[in-house]
Short mmCIF file of C-alpha atoms in Angstrom, two decimals:
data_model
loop_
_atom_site.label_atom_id
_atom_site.label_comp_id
_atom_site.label_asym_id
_atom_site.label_seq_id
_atom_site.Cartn_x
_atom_site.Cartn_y
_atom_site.Cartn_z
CA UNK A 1 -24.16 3.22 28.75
CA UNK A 2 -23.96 3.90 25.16
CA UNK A 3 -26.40 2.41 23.31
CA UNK A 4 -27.63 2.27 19.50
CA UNK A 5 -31.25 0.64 19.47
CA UNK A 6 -32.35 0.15 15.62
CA UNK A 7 -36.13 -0.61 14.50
CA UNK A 8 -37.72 -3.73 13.09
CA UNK A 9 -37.44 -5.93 10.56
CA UNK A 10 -39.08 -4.83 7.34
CA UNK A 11 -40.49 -6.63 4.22
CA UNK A 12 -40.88 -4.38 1.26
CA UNK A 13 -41.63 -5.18 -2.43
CA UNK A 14 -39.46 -4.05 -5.25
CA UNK A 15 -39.77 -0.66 -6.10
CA UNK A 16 -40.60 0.34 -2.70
CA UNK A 17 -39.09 2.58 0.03
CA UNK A 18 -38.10 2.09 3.27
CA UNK A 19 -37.33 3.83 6.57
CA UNK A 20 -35.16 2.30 9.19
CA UNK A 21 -34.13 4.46 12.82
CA UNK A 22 -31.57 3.79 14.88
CA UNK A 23 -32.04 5.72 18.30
CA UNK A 24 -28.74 6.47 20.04
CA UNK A 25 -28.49 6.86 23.98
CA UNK A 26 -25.34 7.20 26.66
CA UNK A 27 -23.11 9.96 24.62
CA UNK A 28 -23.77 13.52 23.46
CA UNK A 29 -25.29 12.74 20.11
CA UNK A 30 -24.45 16.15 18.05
CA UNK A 31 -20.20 15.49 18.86
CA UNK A 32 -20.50 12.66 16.58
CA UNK A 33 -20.91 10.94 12.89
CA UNK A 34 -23.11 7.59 12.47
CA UNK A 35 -21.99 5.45 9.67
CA UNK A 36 -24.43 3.30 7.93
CA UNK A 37 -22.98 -0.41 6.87
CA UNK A 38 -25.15 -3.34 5.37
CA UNK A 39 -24.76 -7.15 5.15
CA UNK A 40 -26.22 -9.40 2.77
CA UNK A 41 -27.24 -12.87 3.87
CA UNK A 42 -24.11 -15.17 4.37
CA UNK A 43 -21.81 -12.08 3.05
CA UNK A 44 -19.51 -9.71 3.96
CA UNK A 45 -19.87 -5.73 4.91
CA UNK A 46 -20.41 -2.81 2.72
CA UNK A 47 -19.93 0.38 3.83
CA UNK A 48 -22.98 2.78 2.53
CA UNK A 49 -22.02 6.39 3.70
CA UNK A 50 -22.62 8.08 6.68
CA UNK A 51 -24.17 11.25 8.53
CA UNK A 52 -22.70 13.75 10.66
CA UNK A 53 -24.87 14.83 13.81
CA UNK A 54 -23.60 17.92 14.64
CA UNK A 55 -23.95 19.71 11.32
CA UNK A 56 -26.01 17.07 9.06
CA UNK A 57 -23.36 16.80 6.23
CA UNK A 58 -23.77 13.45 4.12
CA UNK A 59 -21.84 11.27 2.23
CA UNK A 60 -22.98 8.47 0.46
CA UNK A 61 -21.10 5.94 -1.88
CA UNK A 62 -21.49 6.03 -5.56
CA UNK A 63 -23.03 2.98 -5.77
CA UNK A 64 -26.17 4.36 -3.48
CA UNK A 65 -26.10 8.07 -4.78
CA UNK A 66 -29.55 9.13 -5.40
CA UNK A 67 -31.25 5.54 -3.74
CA UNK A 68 -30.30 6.50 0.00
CA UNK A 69 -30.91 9.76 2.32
CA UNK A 70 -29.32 9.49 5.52
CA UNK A 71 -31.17 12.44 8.39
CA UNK A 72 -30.73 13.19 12.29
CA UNK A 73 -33.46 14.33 14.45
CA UNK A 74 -31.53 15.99 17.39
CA UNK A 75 -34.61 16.25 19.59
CA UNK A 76 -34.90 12.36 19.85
CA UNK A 77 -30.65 11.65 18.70
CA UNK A 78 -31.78 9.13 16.05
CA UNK A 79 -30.50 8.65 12.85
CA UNK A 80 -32.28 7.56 9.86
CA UNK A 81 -31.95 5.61 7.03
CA UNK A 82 -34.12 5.70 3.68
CA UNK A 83 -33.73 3.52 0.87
CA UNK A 84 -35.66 4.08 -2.35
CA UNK A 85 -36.57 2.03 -5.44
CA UNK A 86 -35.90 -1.36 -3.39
CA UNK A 87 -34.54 -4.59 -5.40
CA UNK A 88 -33.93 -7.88 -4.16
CA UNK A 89 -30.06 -7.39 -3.93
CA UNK A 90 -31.10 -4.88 -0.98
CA UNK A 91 -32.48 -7.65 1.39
CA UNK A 92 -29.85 -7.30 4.08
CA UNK A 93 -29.33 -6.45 7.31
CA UNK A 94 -28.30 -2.76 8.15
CA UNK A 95 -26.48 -1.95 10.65
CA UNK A 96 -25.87 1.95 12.27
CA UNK A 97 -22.34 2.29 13.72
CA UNK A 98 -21.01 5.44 15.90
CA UNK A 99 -17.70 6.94 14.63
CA UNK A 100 -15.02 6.64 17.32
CA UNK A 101 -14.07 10.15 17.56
CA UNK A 102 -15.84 13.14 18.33
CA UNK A 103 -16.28 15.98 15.49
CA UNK A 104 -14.69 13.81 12.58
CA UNK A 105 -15.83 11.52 9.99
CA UNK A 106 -16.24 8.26 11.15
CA UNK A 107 -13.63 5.99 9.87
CA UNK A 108 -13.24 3.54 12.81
CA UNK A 109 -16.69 2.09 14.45
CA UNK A 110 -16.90 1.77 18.46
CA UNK A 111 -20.63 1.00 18.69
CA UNK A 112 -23.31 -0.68 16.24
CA UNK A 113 -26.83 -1.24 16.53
CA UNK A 114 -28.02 -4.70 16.59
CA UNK A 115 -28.87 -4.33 12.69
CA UNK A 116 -32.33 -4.66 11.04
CA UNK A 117 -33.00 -7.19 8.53
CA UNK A 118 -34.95 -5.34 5.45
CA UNK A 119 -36.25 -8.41 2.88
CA UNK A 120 -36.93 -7.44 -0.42
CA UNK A 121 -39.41 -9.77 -2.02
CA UNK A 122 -42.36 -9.90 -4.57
CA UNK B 1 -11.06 3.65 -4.38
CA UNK B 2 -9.60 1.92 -2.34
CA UNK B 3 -9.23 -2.27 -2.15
CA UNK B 4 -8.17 -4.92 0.55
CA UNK B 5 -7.42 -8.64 -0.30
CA UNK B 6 -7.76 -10.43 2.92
CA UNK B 7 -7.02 -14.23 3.68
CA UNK B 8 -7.61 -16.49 4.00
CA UNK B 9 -11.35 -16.08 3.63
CA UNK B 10 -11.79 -19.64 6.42
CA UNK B 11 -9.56 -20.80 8.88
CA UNK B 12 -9.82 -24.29 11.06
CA UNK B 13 -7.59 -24.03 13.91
CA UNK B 14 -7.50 -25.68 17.64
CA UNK B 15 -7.79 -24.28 20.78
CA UNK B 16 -4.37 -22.91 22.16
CA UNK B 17 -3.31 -22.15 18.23
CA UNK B 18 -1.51 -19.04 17.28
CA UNK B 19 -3.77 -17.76 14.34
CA UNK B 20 -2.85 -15.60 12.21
CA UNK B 21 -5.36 -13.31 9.55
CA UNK B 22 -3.90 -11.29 6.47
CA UNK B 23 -4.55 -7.92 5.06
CA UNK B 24 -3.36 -6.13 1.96
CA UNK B 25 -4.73 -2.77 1.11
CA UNK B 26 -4.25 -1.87 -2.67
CA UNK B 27 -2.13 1.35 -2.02
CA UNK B 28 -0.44 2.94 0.93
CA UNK B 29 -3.09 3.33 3.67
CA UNK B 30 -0.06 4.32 6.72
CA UNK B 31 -2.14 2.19 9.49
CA UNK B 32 -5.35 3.39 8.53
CA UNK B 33 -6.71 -0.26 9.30
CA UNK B 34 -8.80 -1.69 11.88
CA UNK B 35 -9.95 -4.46 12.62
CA UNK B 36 -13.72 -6.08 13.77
CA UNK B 37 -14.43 -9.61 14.91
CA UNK B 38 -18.56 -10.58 13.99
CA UNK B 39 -19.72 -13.51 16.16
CA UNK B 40 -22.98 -14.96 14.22
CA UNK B 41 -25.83 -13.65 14.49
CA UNK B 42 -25.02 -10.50 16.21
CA UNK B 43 -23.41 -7.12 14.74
CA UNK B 44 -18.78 -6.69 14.23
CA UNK B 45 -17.00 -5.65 17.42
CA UNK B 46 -14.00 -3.20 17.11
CA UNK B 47 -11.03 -5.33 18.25
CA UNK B 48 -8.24 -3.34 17.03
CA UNK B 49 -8.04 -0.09 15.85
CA UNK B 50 -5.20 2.45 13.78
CA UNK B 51 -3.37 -1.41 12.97
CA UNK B 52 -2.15 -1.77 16.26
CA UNK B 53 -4.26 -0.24 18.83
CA UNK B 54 -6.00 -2.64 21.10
CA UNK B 55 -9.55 -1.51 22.13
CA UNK B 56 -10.57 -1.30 25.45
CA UNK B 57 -11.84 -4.42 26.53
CA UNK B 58 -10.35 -6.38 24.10
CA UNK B 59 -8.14 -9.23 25.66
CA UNK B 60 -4.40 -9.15 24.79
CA UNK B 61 -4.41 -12.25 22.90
CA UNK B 62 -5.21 -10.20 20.22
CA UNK B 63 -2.66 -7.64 18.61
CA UNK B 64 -2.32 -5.79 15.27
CA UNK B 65 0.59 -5.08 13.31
CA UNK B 66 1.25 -3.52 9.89
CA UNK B 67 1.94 0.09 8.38
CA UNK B 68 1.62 1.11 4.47
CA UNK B 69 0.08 -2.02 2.69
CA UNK B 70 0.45 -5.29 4.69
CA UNK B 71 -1.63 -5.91 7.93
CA UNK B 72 -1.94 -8.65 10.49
CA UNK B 73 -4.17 -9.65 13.01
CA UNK B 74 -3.00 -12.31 15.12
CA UNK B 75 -4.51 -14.71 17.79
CA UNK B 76 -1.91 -15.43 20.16
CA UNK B 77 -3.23 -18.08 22.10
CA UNK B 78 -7.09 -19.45 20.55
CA UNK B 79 -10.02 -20.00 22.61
CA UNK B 80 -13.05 -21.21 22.06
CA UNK B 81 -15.36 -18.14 22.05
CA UNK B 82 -12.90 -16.60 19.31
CA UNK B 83 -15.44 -18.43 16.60
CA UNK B 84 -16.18 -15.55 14.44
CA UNK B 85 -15.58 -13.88 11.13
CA UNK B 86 -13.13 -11.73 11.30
CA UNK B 87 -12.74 -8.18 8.96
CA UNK B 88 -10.30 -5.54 8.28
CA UNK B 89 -11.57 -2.37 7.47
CA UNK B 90 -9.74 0.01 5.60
CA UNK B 91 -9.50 4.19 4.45
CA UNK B 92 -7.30 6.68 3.23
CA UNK B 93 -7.19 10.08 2.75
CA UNK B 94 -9.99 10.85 0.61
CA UNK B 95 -11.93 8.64 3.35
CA UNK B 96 -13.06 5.85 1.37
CA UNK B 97 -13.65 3.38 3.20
CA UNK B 98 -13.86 -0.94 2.61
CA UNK B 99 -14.10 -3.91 4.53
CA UNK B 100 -12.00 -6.61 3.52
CA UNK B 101 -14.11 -10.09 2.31
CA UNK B 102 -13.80 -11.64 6.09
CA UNK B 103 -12.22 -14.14 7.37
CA UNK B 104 -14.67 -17.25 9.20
CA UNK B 105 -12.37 -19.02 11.74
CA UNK B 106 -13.61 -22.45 12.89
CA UNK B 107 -12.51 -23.73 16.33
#
């Protein structure tokens, strides 16, 4: 079955980076884009850009232009997601979400991860 | 870019209600709209997608209606494991994308 399996939480200090995966099983991996959307506690979803795995194109929103890079590794079909220069409005969870339809940008999310919370703290 | 006004932003309703959640993008979307229900704790399910298109799985109690600017997502019949937030998610054809502000429906 399809599956998107996301790593752990994180705690990071401000200023820092981090790295979260999100390891996709159950559908052929390079036929589709993976969307990245985050949460703040108690708040609604923003949508932060999003990766296509068949040819690696990105695009990111303006608000996270030159703080995120969003990579595939076909051999293992993950997706990652690295956020530089942390601040304490990051703490959220992320979430990875497959785009619905093969070979296009994903507009419409079938399948999410189960989200990792990153905390941004001193 | 593109915006979405949705309401209301919490909803008490009973069991049985029809329910009834609001979206309104900022300029002509066509049904470019779908909608995700978010039970707590755990990440949004796609309920309805393209407006009106019910996802597989998804009981019929739920349905989707709207074209242009003005979107709907309506509960026909509530039950209890409907407690969620509720979002519409929007793009257009420059594919930028935005979740409406949610809707939290209490049973």
């Amino acid at each position: 079955q399809i599956q998107l399996l996301q790593s752990g939480p994180e705690v990071k200090r401000p200023g820092a980076s981090v790295k979260v995966s999100c390891k996709t099983s159950g559908f052929p991996f390079s036929n589709y884009g993976i969307s990245w959307v985050r949460q703040a506690p108690g708040q609604g979803l923003e949508w932060m850009g999003w990766i296509s795995a068949y040819n690696g194109d990105t695009d990111y929103i303006q608000k996270f232009q030159g703080r995120v890079t969003m990579t595939t590794d076909t051999s293992t079909n993950t997706v990652y997601m690295e956020l530089r220069s942390l601040r304490p409005d990051d703490t959220a969870t992320y979430y990875c979400a497959r785009g619905a339809w093969e070979f296009q940008m994903p507009t419409t999310f079938d399948y999410w991860g189960q989200g990792v919370l990153v905390t941004v703290s001193s | 870019d593109i915006q979405v006004t949705q309401s209301p932003s919490s909803l008490s309703a009973s069991v049985g209600d029809r329910v009834t959640i609001t979206c309104q993008a900022s300029q002509d979307i066509s049904n470019h709209l779908n909608w995700y229900q978010q039970k707590p704790g755990k990440a949004p399910k796609l309920l309805i997608y393209d407006a009106s298109d019910l996802e597989a799985g998804v009981p019929s109690r739920f349905s989707g209606s709207g074209s242009g600017t003005d979107f709907t997502l309506t509960i026909s019949s509530l039950q209890p494991e409907d407690l969620a937030t509720y979002y519409c998610q929007v793009y257009d054809n420059l594919l930028s994308l935005t979740f409406g502000g949610g809707t939290k429906l209490e049973i």
